[in-house]
CSV table of N, CA and C in Angstrom, one decimal:
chain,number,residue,atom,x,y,z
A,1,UNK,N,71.4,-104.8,-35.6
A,1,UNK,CA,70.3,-104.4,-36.5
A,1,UNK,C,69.8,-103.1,-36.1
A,2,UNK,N,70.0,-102.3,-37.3
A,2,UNK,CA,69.0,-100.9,-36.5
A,2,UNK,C,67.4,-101.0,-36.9
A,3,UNK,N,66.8,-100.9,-35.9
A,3,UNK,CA,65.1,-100.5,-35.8
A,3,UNK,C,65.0,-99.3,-36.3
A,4,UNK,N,64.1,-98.8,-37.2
A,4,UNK,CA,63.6,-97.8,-37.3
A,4,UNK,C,62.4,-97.5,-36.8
A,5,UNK,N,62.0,-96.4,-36.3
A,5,UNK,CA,61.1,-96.0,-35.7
A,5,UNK,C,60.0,-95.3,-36.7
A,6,UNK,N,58.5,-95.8,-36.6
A,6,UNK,CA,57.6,-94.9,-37.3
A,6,UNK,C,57.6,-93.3,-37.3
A,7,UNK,N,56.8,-92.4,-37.9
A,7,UNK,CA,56.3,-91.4,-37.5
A,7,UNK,C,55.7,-91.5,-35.9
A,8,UNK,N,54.9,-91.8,-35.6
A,8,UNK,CA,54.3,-91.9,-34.8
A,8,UNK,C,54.8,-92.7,-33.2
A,9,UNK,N,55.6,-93.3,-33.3
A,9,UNK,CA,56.8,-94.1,-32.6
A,9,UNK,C,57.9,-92.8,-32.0
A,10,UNK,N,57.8,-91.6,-33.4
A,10,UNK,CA,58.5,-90.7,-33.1
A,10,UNK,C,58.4,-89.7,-32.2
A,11,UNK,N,56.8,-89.3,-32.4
A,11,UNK,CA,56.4,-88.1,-31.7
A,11,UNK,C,56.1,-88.7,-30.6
A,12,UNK,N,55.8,-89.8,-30.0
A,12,UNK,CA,55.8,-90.2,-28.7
A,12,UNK,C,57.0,-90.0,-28.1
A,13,UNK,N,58.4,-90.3,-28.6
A,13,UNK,CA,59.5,-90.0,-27.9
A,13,UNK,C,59.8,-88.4,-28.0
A,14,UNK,N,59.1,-87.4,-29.0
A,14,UNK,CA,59.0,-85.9,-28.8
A,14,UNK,C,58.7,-85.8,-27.5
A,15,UNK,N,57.0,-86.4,-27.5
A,15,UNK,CA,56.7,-85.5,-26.6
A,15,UNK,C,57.4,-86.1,-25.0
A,16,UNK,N,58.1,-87.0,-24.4
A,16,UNK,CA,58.7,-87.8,-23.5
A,16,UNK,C,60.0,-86.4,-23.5
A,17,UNK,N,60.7,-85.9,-24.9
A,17,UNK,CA,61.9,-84.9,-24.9
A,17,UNK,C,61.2,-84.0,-24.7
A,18,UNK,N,60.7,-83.1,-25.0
A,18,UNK,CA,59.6,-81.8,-24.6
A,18,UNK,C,59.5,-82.0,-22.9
A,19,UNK,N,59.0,-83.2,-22.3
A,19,UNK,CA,58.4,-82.5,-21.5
A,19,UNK,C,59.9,-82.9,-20.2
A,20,UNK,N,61.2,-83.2,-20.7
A,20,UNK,CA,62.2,-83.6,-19.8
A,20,UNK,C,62.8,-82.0,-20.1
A,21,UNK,N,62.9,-81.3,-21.4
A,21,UNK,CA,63.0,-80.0,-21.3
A,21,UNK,C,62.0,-79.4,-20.4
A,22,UNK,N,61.2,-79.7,-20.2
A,22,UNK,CA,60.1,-78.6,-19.8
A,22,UNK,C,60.7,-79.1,-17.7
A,23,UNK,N,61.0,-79.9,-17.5
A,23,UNK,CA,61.1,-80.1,-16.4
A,23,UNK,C,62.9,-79.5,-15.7
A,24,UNK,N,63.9,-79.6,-16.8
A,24,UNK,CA,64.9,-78.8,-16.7
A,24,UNK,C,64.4,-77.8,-16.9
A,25,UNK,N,64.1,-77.0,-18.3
A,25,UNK,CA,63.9,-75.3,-17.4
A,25,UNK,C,62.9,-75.2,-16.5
A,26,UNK,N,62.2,-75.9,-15.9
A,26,UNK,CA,61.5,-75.2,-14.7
A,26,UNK,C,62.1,-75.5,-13.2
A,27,UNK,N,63.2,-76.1,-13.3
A,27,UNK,CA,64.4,-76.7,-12.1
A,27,UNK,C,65.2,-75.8,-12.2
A,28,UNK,N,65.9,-75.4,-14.0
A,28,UNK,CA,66.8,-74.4,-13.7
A,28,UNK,C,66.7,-72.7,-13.6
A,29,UNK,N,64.9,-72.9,-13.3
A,29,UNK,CA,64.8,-71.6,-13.3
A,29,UNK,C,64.6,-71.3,-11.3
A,30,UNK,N,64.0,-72.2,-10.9
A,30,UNK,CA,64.3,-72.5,-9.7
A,30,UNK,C,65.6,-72.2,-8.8
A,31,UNK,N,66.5,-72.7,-9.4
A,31,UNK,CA,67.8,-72.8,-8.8
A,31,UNK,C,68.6,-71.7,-9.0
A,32,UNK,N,68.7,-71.0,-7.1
A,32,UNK,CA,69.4,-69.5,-7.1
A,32,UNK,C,69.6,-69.3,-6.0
A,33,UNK,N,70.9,-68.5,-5.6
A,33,UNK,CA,70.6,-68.8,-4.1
A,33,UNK,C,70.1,-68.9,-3.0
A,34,UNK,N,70.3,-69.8,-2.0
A,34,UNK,CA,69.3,-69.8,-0.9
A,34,UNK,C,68.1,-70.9,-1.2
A,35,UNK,N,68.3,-71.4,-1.9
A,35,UNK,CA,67.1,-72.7,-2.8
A,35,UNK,C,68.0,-74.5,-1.9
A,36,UNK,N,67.7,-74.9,-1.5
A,36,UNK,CA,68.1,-76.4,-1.1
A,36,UNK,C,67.8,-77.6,-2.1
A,37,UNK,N,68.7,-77.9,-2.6
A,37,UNK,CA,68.9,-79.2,-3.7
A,37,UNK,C,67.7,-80.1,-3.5
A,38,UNK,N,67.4,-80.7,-2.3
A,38,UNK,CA,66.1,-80.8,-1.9
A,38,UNK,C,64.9,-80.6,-2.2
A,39,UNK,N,65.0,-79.2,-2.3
A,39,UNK,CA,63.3,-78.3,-2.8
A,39,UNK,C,63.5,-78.8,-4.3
A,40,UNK,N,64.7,-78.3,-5.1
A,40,UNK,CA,64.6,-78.9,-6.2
A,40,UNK,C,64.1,-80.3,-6.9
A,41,UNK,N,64.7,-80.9,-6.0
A,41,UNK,CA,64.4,-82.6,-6.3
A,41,UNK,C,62.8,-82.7,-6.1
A,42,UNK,N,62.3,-82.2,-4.9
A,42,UNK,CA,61.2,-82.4,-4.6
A,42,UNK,C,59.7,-81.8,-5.9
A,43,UNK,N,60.3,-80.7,-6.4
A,43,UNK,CA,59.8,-79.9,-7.0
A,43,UNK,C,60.1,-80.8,-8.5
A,44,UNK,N,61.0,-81.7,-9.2
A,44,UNK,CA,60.8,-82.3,-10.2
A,44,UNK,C,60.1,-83.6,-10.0
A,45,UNK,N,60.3,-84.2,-8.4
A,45,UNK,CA,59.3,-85.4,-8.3
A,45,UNK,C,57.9,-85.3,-8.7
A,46,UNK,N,57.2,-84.1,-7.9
A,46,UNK,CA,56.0,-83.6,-8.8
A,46,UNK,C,55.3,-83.7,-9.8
A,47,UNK,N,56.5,-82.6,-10.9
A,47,UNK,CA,56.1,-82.4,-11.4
A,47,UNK,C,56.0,-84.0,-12.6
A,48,UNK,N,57.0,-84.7,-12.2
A,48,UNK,CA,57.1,-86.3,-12.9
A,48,UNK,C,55.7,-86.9,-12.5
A,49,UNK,N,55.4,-86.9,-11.3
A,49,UNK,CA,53.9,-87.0,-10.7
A,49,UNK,C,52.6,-86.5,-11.4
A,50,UNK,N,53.0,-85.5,-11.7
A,50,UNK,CA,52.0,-85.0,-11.8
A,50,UNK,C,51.3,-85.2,-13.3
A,51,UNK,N,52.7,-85.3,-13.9
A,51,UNK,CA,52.1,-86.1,-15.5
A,51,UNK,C,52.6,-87.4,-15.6
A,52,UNK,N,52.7,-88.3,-15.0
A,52,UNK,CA,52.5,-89.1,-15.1
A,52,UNK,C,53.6,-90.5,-15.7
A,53,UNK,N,55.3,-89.5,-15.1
A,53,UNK,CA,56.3,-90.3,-16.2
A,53,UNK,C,56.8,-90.7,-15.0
A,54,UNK,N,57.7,-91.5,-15.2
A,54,UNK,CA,58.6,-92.4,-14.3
A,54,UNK,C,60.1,-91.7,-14.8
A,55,UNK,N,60.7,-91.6,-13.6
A,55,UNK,CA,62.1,-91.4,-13.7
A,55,UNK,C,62.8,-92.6,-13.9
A,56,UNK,N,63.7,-92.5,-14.8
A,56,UNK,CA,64.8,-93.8,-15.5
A,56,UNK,C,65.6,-94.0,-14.2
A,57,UNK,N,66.1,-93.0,-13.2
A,57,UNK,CA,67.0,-93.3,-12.0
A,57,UNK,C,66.6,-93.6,-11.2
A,58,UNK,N,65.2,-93.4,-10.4
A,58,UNK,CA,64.2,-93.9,-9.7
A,58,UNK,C,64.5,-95.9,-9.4
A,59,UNK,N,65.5,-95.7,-7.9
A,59,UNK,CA,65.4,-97.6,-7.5
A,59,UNK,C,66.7,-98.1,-8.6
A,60,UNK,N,67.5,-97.2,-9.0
A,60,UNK,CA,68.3,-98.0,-9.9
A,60,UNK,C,69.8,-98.3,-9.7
A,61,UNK,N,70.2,-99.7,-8.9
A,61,UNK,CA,71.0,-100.1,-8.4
A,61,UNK,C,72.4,-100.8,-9.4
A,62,UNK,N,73.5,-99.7,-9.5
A,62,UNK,CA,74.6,-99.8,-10.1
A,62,UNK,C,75.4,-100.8,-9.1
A,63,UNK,N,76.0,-101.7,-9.9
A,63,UNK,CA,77.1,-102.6,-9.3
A,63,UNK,C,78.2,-102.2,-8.3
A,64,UNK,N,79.0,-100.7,-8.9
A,64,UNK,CA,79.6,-100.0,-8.3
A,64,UNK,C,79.1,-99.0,-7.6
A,65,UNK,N,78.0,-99.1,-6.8
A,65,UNK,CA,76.9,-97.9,-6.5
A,65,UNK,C,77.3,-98.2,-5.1
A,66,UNK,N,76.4,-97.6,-3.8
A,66,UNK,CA,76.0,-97.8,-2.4
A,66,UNK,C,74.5,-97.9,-2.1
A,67,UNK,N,73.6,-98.5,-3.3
A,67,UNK,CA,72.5,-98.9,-2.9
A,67,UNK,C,71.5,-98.5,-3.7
A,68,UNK,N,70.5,-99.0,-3.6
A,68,UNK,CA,69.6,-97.4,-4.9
A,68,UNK,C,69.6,-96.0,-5.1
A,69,UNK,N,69.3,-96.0,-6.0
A,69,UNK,CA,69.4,-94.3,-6.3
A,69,UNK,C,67.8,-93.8,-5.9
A,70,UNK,N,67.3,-93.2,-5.0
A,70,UNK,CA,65.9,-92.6,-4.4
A,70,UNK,C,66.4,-90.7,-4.9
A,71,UNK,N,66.1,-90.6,-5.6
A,71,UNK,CA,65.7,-89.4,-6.7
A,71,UNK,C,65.0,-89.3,-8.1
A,72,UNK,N,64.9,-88.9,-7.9
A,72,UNK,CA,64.4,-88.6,-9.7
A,72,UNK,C,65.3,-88.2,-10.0
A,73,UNK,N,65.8,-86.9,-10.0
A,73,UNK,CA,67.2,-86.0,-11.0
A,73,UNK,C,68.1,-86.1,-10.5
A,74,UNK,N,69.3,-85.8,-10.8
A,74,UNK,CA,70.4,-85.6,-10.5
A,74,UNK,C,71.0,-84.2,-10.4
A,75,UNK,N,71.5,-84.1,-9.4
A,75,UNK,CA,72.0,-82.6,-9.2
A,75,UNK,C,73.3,-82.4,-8.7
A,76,UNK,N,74.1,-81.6,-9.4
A,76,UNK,CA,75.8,-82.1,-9.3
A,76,UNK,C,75.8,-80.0,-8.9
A,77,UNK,N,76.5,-80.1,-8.0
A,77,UNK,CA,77.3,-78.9,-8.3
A,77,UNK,C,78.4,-78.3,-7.9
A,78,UNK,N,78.8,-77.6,-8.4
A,78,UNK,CA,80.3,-76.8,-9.2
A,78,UNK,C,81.3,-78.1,-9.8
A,79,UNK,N,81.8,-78.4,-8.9
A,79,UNK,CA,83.0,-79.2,-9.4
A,79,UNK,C,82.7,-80.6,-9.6
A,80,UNK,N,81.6,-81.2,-8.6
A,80,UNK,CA,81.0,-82.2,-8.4
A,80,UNK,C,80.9,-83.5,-9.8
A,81,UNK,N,81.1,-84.5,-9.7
A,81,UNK,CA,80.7,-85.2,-11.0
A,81,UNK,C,79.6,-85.1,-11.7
A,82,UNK,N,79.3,-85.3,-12.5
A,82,UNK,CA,78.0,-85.5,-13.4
A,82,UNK,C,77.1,-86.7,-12.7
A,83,UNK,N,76.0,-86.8,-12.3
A,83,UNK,CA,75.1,-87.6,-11.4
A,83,UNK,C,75.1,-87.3,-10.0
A,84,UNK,N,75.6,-86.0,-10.0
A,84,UNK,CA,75.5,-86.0,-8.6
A,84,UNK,C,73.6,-86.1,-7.8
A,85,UNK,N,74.0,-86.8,-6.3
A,85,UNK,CA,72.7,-87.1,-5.5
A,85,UNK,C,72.4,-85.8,-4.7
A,86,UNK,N,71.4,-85.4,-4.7
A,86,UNK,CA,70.4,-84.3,-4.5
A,86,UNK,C,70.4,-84.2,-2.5
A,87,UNK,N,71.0,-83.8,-2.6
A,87,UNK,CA,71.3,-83.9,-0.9
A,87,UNK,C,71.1,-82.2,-0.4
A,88,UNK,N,71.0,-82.0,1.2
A,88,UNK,CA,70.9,-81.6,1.8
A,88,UNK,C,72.3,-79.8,1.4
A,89,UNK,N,72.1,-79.6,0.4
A,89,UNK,CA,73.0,-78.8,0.0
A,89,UNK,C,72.1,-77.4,-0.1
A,90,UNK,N,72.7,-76.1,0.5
A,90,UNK,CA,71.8,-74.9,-0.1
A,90,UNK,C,72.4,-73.9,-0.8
A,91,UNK,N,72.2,-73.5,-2.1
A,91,UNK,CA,73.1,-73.3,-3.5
A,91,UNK,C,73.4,-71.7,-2.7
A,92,UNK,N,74.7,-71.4,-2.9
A,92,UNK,CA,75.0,-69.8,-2.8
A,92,UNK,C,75.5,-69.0,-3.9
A,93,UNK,N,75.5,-67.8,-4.0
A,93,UNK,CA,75.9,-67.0,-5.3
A,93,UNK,C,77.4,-67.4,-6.2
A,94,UNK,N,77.1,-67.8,-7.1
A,94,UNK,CA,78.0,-68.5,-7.7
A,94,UNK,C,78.1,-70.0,-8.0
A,95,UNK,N,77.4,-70.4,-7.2
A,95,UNK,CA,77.3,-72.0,-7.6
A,95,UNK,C,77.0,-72.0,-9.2
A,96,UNK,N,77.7,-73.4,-9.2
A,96,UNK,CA,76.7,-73.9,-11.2
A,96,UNK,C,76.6,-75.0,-10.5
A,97,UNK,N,74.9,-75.1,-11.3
A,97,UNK,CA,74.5,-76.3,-10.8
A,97,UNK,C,74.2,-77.3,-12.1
A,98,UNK,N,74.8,-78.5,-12.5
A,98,UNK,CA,74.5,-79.5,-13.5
A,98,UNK,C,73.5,-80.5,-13.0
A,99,UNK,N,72.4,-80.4,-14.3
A,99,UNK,CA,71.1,-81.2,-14.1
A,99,UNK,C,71.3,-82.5,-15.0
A,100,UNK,N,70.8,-83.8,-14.4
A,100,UNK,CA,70.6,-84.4,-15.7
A,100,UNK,C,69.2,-85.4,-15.2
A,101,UNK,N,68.4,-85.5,-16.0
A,101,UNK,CA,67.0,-86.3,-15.9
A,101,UNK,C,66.9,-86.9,-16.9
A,102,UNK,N,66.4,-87.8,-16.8
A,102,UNK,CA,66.0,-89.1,-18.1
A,102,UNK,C,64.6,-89.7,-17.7
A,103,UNK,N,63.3,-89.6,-18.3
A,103,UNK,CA,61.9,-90.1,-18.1
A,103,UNK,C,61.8,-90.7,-18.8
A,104,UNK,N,60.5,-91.8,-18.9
A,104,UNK,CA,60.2,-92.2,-19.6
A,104,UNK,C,58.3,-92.1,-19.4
A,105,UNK,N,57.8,-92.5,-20.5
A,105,UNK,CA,56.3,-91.6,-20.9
A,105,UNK,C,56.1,-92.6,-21.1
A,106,UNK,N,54.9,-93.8,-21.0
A,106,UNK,CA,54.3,-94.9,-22.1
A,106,UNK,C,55.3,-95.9,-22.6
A,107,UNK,N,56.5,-96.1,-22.0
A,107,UNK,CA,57.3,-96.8,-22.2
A,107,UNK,C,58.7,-95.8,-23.4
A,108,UNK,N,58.1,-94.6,-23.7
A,108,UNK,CA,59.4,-93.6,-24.3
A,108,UNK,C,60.2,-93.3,-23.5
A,109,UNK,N,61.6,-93.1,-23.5
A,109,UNK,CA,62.6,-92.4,-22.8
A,109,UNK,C,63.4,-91.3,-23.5
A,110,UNK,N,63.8,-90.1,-22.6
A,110,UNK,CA,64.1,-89.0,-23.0
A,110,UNK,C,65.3,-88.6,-21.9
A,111,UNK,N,66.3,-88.3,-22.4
A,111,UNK,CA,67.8,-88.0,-21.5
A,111,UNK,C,68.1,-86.9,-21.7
A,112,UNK,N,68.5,-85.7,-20.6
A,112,UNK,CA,69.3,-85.0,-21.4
A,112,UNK,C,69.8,-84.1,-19.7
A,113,UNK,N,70.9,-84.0,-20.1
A,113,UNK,CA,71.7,-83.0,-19.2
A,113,UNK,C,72.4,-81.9,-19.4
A,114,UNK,N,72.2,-80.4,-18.6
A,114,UNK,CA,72.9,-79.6,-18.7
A,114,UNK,C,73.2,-78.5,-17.6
């Protein structure tokens, strides 16, 4: 059965996508070289802190996993898979670095990766 969602149903999950944009460009403006994947992670914890959303990856134990996932974002880079873990890496000229975060606001969730 599909649910429709109200007006209002809607811009709650706006504003949940707004502000998972707002936390990619301010990670991907961050990230250059000489920056540690670390600082990054650290600097999206915050800012999830600081207003108030929970990260969807935050404690979340996959079957085929090695235990919980303790990050908020994901950070993959160059070749790296998509979800990569935010580790002890420090980006050099050239790196590409792939983000992906998913919050959730008041019980809204918002995904997006790039």
């Amino acid at each position: 059965m599909i649910e429709l969602k109200s007006p209002a149903e809607i811009d709650k999950i706006a504003v949940t996508g707004r502000f998972v944009a707002e936390v990619l460009h301010e990670i991907g403006g961050r990230a250059r070289p000489g920056v540690n994947l670390l600082d990054l992670e650290a600097h999206a914890r915050t800012m999830l802190d600081t207003r108030g959303a929970r990260s969807c990856y935050w404690d979340y134990s996959p079957s085929f996993g090695r235990g919980r996932f303790r990050n908020v974002i994901c950070l993959s880079v160059n070749d790296a898979v998509l979800h990569g873990l935010p580790h002890d890496h420090v980006l050099a000229d050239g790196d590409v670095l792939t983000m992906d975060l998913a919050v959730s606001i008041d019980g809204w969730v918002a995904d997006a990766a790039g």
